[in-house]
Amino acid sequence: MEFGLFNSLYVPRDHPGITEASRLRDEIELVKAADRSGFKYTWATEHHFLDEYSHLSANEAFLGYLAAATERIHLGSGIFNITPPVNHPARVAEKVAMLDHLSGGRFEFGVGRGSSTTEQQGFGIEEPELTREMVDETLPEIVRMWKETEYSHQGRFFSMPTRNVLPKPLTDPHPPLWVAAGSPGTFKKAAEMGIGVLCFAQASMDDLAKLIAVYKEEIERCENPVGGYINDNVMITSQFMCLEDGKRAREVAASMGSGYHQTLLWKYLDTFPRPQWVNDLGGRIPEMDVATLDVLIAAKQMCIGTPEEVSAAVEAVRAIGADQLVFGMLSSSVPIETAIESVETFGKYVLPRFDTDPVHSTKRQREAQLSG
């Protein structure tokens, strides 16, 4: 099991001390702390027009800065939106290759189609289902752009005359490929394409286990990956607070506004299937109290508490077949000092129990396949 962070530039309006500028600095400092603490990945989202929920619209600039500010951690786009009205595929290919060079081969290429009609319609996409077909067309073409010196394409969603898209990636043949997924069909499709899955822990552990099982079964049969090699990986993003004082960890978690963040998630991300329990609550997710957290921690459903309690929850995630667990620490109002303390505590006591290989799994898989 490997570990990472999720960066979203969350700016809740009811916390005047959190501004775009301060939260951006906080995200950078947290990634640097994670790099020092042995975390292997950080994933920077791309969203547009989603007030409060995520102001990280230019994640390629953020990741470029992190390439110079970190040493070992892999820098992932979680995601780059590869629908042509949002980002021209040639520009995406260029950005990926540039980030691959700037990071010394530490870039991970996660793609998606956008998860909100607010975003899609802002770029003139009136039919959300068309974005699936856009991604189907663009991802294989981006891979071609990295390989060919005389690239051209005449397609449904974009066309290009013959051009050499530059630079080419540093990583041979290209950085690892991932896709954001939430439905059983996308898990299966990702496996058929031979690429990793980025997902959120919105479903129950039982439901996630079924989705991962579909992926793992299907990827065993993958013979024609969309990229130059297979990236057999499932990443899950979850909440997190690991402190040596379990009582304090619960108090911090109960006061960091996770319910409001979840409310914004279900407000904006309307292409996700909305669970009935969200409808039952009228879309407003209440904050959890310490008693509720106690129940969830005891059931190993939340990575909150002491290192021992968090280890038990991590083991439960590993048991359902996940390969990477990622924490969106600053998708809350938690102070940066506490977030860094949590990352460092996890890195000292929990991470070494589960991640004993110094090599990133994506690099290990790529090298094993290409050398074989």
Coordinates of C-alpha atoms in Angstrom, one line a residue:
M1 CA 0.0 0.0 0.0
E2 CA 1.3 3.4 -1.0
F3 CA 0.1 6.8 0.2
G4 CA -0.5 10.3 -1.1
L5 CA -2.2 13.7 -0.7
F6 CA -5.0 15.3 -2.7
N7 CA -4.8 19.0 -3.4
S8 CA -7.9 21.0 -4.3
L9 CA -7.5 24.6 -3.1
Y10 CA -10.6 24.6 -1.0
V11 CA -11.6 28.1 0.1
P12 CA -14.6 28.0 2.5
R13 CA -16.3 31.4 2.7
D14 CA -17.2 31.1 6.4
H15 CA -13.5 31.0 7.4
P16 CA -12.2 34.5 6.5
G17 CA -8.7 33.5 7.6
I18 CA -8.6 31.0 4.6
T19 CA -7.9 32.9 1.4
E20 CA -6.9 31.7 -2.0
A21 CA -3.3 32.9 -1.3
S22 CA -3.1 31.4 2.1
R23 CA -4.6 28.1 1.1
L24 CA -2.3 27.8 -1.9
R25 CA 0.7 28.3 0.4
D26 CA -0.7 25.8 2.8
E27 CA -1.1 23.2 0.0
I28 CA 2.5 23.6 -0.9
E29 CA 3.8 23.4 2.6
L30 CA 1.7 20.2 3.2
V31 CA 3.1 18.5 0.1
K32 CA 6.7 19.4 1.2
A33 CA 5.9 17.8 4.6
A34 CA 4.5 14.7 2.9
D35 CA 7.6 14.5 0.7
R36 CA 9.8 14.5 3.8
S37 CA 7.6 12.0 5.6
G38 CA 7.7 9.3 2.9
F39 CA 4.4 9.9 1.1
K40 CA 4.9 8.8 -2.6
Y41 CA 2.2 10.8 -4.4
T42 CA 0.3 14.1 -4.4
W43 CA -2.7 14.6 -6.7
A44 CA -3.7 18.1 -7.9
T45 CA -7.3 18.4 -9.1
E46 CA -8.5 20.6 -12.0
H47 CA -11.8 22.4 -11.5
H48 CA -13.3 25.5 -12.9
F49 CA -16.0 27.9 -11.6
L50 CA -16.7 25.9 -8.4
D51 CA -16.8 28.6 -5.8
E52 CA -15.4 27.5 -2.4
Y53 CA -15.2 23.8 -3.4
S54 CA -12.0 24.1 -5.5
H55 CA -10.2 27.1 -6.9
L56 CA -7.4 25.0 -8.4
S57 CA -8.1 25.7 -12.0
A58 CA -4.5 25.8 -13.3
N59 CA -3.0 22.7 -11.7
E60 CA -0.2 22.5 -14.2
A61 CA 1.2 25.7 -12.8
F62 CA 0.8 24.4 -9.2
L63 CA 2.5 21.1 -10.1
G64 CA 5.3 22.9 -11.9
Y65 CA 6.1 24.8 -8.8
L66 CA 6.0 21.6 -6.7
A67 CA 8.5 20.0 -9.1
A68 CA 11.1 22.4 -7.8
A69 CA 9.9 22.4 -4.2
T70 CA 10.0 18.6 -3.7
E71 CA 12.5 15.8 -4.1
R72 CA 11.0 12.3 -4.2
I73 CA 7.2 12.6 -4.2
H74 CA 5.4 11.9 -7.5
L75 CA 3.3 14.7 -8.8
G76 CA -0.1 13.7 -10.3
S77 CA -2.8 15.4 -12.2
G78 CA -5.9 14.4 -10.5
I79 CA -7.1 15.3 -13.2
F80 CA -6.2 17.0 -16.4
N81 CA -9.5 17.5 -18.2
I82 CA -8.9 16.2 -21.7
T83 CA -12.2 17.2 -23.3
P84 CA -11.2 19.4 -26.3
P85 CA -13.4 22.4 -25.4
V86 CA -11.7 22.6 -22.1
N87 CA -8.1 21.7 -23.0
H88 CA -6.9 21.1 -26.6
P89 CA -5.3 17.6 -26.6
A90 CA -2.0 18.9 -28.1
R91 CA -1.7 21.4 -25.2
V92 CA -2.3 18.6 -22.7
A93 CA 0.4 16.5 -24.4
E94 CA 2.8 19.4 -24.2
K95 CA 2.0 20.1 -20.5
V96 CA 2.4 16.5 -19.5
A97 CA 5.8 16.2 -21.2
M98 CA 7.0 19.5 -19.7
L99 CA 6.0 18.5 -16.2
D100 CA 7.7 15.1 -16.7
H101 CA 10.9 16.9 -17.6
L102 CA 10.7 19.5 -14.8
S103 CA 10.0 16.8 -12.2
G104 CA 12.8 14.5 -13.4
G105 CA 10.3 11.8 -14.4
R106 CA 8.1 12.1 -11.3
F107 CA 4.9 13.1 -13.1
E108 CA 1.8 10.9 -13.1
F109 CA -0.9 11.6 -15.8
G110 CA -4.4 11.4 -14.5
V111 CA -7.2 12.2 -16.9
G112 CA -10.9 12.9 -16.7
R113 CA -13.9 14.5 -18.4
G114 CA -15.0 16.9 -15.6
S115 CA -17.6 16.1 -13.0
S116 CA -19.9 19.1 -13.0
T117 CA -22.3 20.6 -15.5
T118 CA -21.2 24.0 -14.1
E119 CA -17.8 23.4 -15.6
Q120 CA -18.9 21.6 -18.8
Q121 CA -21.5 24.1 -19.8
G122 CA -19.0 26.9 -18.9
F123 CA -16.9 25.6 -21.8
G124 CA -19.9 25.1 -24.1
I125 CA -20.5 21.4 -23.5
E126 CA -24.2 21.1 -23.2
E127 CA -24.5 17.3 -23.2
P128 CA -22.5 15.7 -20.4
E129 CA -22.6 12.2 -21.9
L130 CA -20.6 13.5 -24.9
T131 CA -17.6 14.0 -22.6
R132 CA -17.2 10.2 -22.4
E133 CA -16.8 10.0 -26.1
M134 CA -14.4 13.0 -26.1
V135 CA -12.1 11.2 -23.7
D136 CA -12.3 8.0 -25.7
E137 CA -11.1 9.9 -28.7
T138 CA -8.5 12.2 -27.1
L139 CA -6.5 9.9 -24.7
P140 CA -5.2 7.5 -27.4
E141 CA -4.3 10.5 -29.6
I142 CA -2.3 12.1 -26.8
V143 CA -0.3 8.9 -26.5
R144 CA 0.3 9.1 -30.3
M145 CA 1.5 12.7 -30.0
W146 CA 4.3 11.6 -27.7
K147 CA 5.5 8.8 -30.1
E148 CA 5.2 10.4 -33.5
T149 CA 7.2 13.3 -35.1
E150 CA 4.6 13.8 -37.9
Y151 CA 1.3 13.6 -36.0
S152 CA -2.1 14.5 -37.6
H153 CA -5.7 13.7 -36.8
Q154 CA -9.1 14.1 -38.3
G155 CA -11.7 13.3 -35.6
R156 CA -15.1 14.0 -34.4
F157 CA -14.1 16.4 -31.5
F158 CA -10.8 17.8 -32.7
S159 CA -8.6 17.8 -35.8
M160 CA -4.9 18.7 -36.4
P161 CA -2.8 19.1 -39.5
T162 CA 0.6 17.4 -39.5
R163 CA 2.7 18.7 -36.6
N164 CA 5.5 17.5 -34.2
V165 CA 4.1 18.0 -30.7
L166 CA 7.0 19.0 -28.4
P167 CA 8.6 18.3 -26.1
K168 CA 8.5 14.5 -25.9
P169 CA 8.3 13.0 -22.4
L170 CA 11.4 12.3 -20.4
T171 CA 9.9 9.1 -19.1
D172 CA 10.2 6.2 -21.7
P173 CA 7.7 5.8 -23.3
H174 CA 5.5 8.2 -21.2
P175 CA 4.4 8.9 -17.6
P176 CA 1.9 6.5 -16.0
L177 CA -1.7 6.8 -17.1
W178 CA -4.7 7.1 -14.8
V179 CA -8.4 7.9 -15.1
A180 CA -10.9 9.3 -12.6
A181 CA -13.7 6.7 -12.1
G182 CA -16.8 6.4 -10.0
S183 CA -19.0 3.8 -11.7
P184 CA -18.6 0.1 -12.3
G185 CA -18.5 0.7 -16.0
T186 CA -15.6 3.1 -15.7
F187 CA -13.6 0.7 -13.5
K188 CA -14.0 -2.0 -16.1
K189 CA -13.2 0.3 -18.9
A190 CA -10.0 1.5 -17.2
A191 CA -8.9 -2.0 -16.7
E192 CA -9.6 -2.8 -20.4
M193 CA -7.4 0.2 -21.3
G194 CA -4.7 -0.9 -18.8
I195 CA -4.6 2.3 -16.8
G196 CA -4.9 3.1 -13.1
V197 CA -8.1 4.3 -11.4
L198 CA -8.5 7.4 -9.2
C199 CA -11.6 7.3 -7.0
F200 CA -13.2 8.8 -3.9
A201 CA -14.4 6.8 -0.9
Q202 CA -18.0 8.0 -1.3
A203 CA -19.2 4.4 -1.6
S204 CA -19.3 1.9 1.3
M205 CA -16.3 -0.4 1.7
D206 CA -18.3 -3.3 0.4
D207 CA -19.2 -1.4 -2.8
L208 CA -15.6 -0.3 -3.3
A209 CA -14.5 -3.9 -2.8
K210 CA -16.8 -5.0 -5.7
L211 CA -15.6 -2.2 -8.0
I212 CA -11.9 -3.0 -7.2
A213 CA -12.6 -6.7 -7.8
V214 CA -14.1 -5.9 -11.3
Y215 CA -11.0 -3.9 -12.1
K216 CA -8.5 -6.4 -10.9
E217 CA -10.2 -9.3 -12.7
E218 CA -10.4 -7.4 -16.0
I219 CA -6.9 -5.9 -16.0
E220 CA -5.5 -9.4 -15.8
R221 CA -6.9 -9.9 -19.3
C222 CA -5.6 -6.6 -20.7
E223 CA -3.5 -7.3 -23.8
N224 CA -3.7 -4.0 -25.7
P225 CA -3.3 -1.1 -23.2
V226 CA -3.9 2.4 -24.5
G227 CA -0.4 3.4 -23.4
G228 CA 3.0 1.7 -23.7
Y229 CA 2.5 -0.4 -20.6
I230 CA -0.1 -1.4 -18.0
N231 CA -0.6 0.6 -14.9
D232 CA -2.4 -1.8 -12.5
N233 CA -3.4 0.5 -9.7
V234 CA -6.4 1.6 -7.7
M235 CA -6.2 4.8 -5.7
I236 CA -8.8 5.8 -3.1
T237 CA -9.2 9.2 -1.6
S238 CA -10.4 9.5 2.0
Q239 CA -10.6 11.7 5.1
F240 CA -7.8 11.7 7.6
M241 CA -6.5 12.9 10.9
C242 CA -3.7 11.0 12.7
L243 CA -2.4 12.3 16.0
E244 CA -0.7 10.7 18.9
D245 CA -3.6 11.9 21.2
G246 CA -6.7 10.1 20.0
K247 CA -9.1 12.4 21.9
R248 CA -7.5 15.5 20.2
A249 CA -7.7 13.8 16.8
R250 CA -11.4 13.3 17.2
E251 CA -12.0 16.8 18.4
V252 CA -10.1 18.3 15.5
A253 CA -11.9 16.0 13.0
A254 CA -15.3 17.0 14.4
S255 CA -14.5 20.7 14.1
M256 CA -12.8 20.9 10.6
G257 CA -16.0 21.4 8.6
S258 CA -16.0 18.2 6.5
G259 CA -19.7 18.1 6.3
Y260 CA -19.8 21.5 4.6
H261 CA -17.2 20.3 2.1
Q262 CA -19.3 17.3 1.4
T263 CA -22.3 19.5 0.9
L264 CA -20.4 21.5 -1.7
L265 CA -19.3 18.2 -3.4
W266 CA -22.9 17.0 -3.9
K267 CA -23.9 20.6 -4.9
Y268 CA -21.5 20.8 -7.8
L269 CA -20.5 17.3 -8.9
D270 CA -23.9 16.6 -10.4
T271 CA -22.6 14.0 -12.9
F272 CA -21.9 11.6 -10.0
P273 CA -24.8 9.3 -9.0
R274 CA -26.3 11.0 -5.9
P275 CA -26.8 8.5 -3.0
Q276 CA -30.3 8.3 -1.5
W277 CA -28.9 9.3 1.9
V278 CA -27.8 12.6 0.4
N279 CA -31.3 13.2 -0.9
D280 CA -32.7 12.3 2.5
L281 CA -30.6 15.0 4.1
G282 CA -31.8 17.6 1.6
G283 CA -28.3 17.9 0.2
R284 CA -26.9 19.5 3.4
I285 CA -24.4 17.1 5.1
P286 CA -24.3 17.7 8.9
E287 CA -21.0 17.8 10.7
M288 CA -20.0 14.7 12.6
D289 CA -19.7 14.8 16.4
V290 CA -17.2 12.9 18.4
A291 CA -19.7 10.1 19.3
T292 CA -20.3 9.5 15.6
L293 CA -16.6 9.5 14.9
D294 CA -16.1 6.9 17.7
V295 CA -18.5 4.5 15.9
L296 CA -16.9 4.9 12.5
I297 CA -13.3 4.6 13.9
A298 CA -14.3 1.4 15.8
A299 CA -15.7 0.0 12.5
K300 CA -12.4 0.9 10.7
Q301 CA -14.3 3.1 8.3
M302 CA -12.3 6.3 8.8
C303 CA -8.6 7.0 9.1
I304 CA -9.0 9.2 12.2
G305 CA -7.5 8.7 15.6
T306 CA -4.2 7.4 17.0
P307 CA -1.6 5.8 14.8
E308 CA -2.9 2.4 15.9
E309 CA -6.5 3.3 15.1
V310 CA -5.5 4.7 11.7
S311 CA -3.4 1.6 11.0
A312 CA -6.5 -0.5 11.5
A313 CA -8.5 1.6 9.0
V314 CA -5.6 1.5 6.5
E315 CA -5.5 -2.3 6.8
A316 CA -9.2 -2.5 6.0
V317 CA -8.6 -0.5 2.8
R318 CA -5.7 -2.7 1.9
A319 CA -7.9 -5.8 2.5
I320 CA -10.3 -4.8 -0.3
G321 CA -7.5 -4.6 -2.8
A322 CA -6.7 -0.9 -3.0
D323 CA -3.1 0.0 -4.0
Q324 CA -2.9 3.6 -2.9
L325 CA -4.7 5.6 -0.2
V326 CA -4.8 9.4 -0.5
F327 CA -5.8 12.0 2.0
G328 CA -7.5 15.3 1.1
M329 CA -6.4 17.0 4.3
L330 CA -7.0 20.6 3.2
S331 CA -10.5 19.9 1.9
S332 CA -11.4 21.2 5.3
S333 CA -10.8 24.1 7.6
V334 CA -8.0 22.3 9.6
P335 CA -5.1 24.6 10.4
I336 CA -2.0 23.9 8.4
E337 CA 0.1 23.3 11.5
T338 CA -2.3 20.5 12.5
A339 CA -2.4 19.1 9.0
I340 CA 1.5 18.9 8.9
E341 CA 1.6 17.3 12.4
S342 CA -0.9 14.7 11.2
V343 CA 1.1 13.9 8.1
E344 CA 4.4 13.7 10.1
T345 CA 2.7 11.4 12.7
F346 CA 1.4 9.1 10.0
G347 CA 4.8 9.1 8.3
K348 CA 6.6 8.2 11.5
Y349 CA 4.2 5.5 12.9
V350 CA 1.9 4.2 10.2
L351 CA 3.4 4.5 6.8
P352 CA 6.4 2.3 7.4
R353 CA 4.1 -0.6 8.4
F354 CA 2.5 -0.7 4.9
D355 CA 5.0 0.8 2.5
T356 CA 8.3 -0.9 2.6
D357 CA 9.4 -0.6 -1.0
P358 CA 11.3 2.6 -1.8
V359 CA 10.4 2.4 -5.5
H360 CA 7.1 3.8 -6.6
S361 CA 4.8 1.0 -7.9
T362 CA 4.1 2.8 -11.2
K363 CA 7.9 3.0 -11.9
R364 CA 8.4 -0.6 -10.8
Q365 CA 5.6 -1.9 -13.1
R366 CA 6.8 0.1 -16.1
E367 CA 10.4 -1.0 -15.8
A368 CA 9.4 -4.7 -15.2
Q369 CA 7.2 -4.7 -18.3
L370 CA 9.6 -2.9 -20.6
S371 CA 12.6 -4.9 -19.5
G372 CA 10.7 -8.2 -20.0

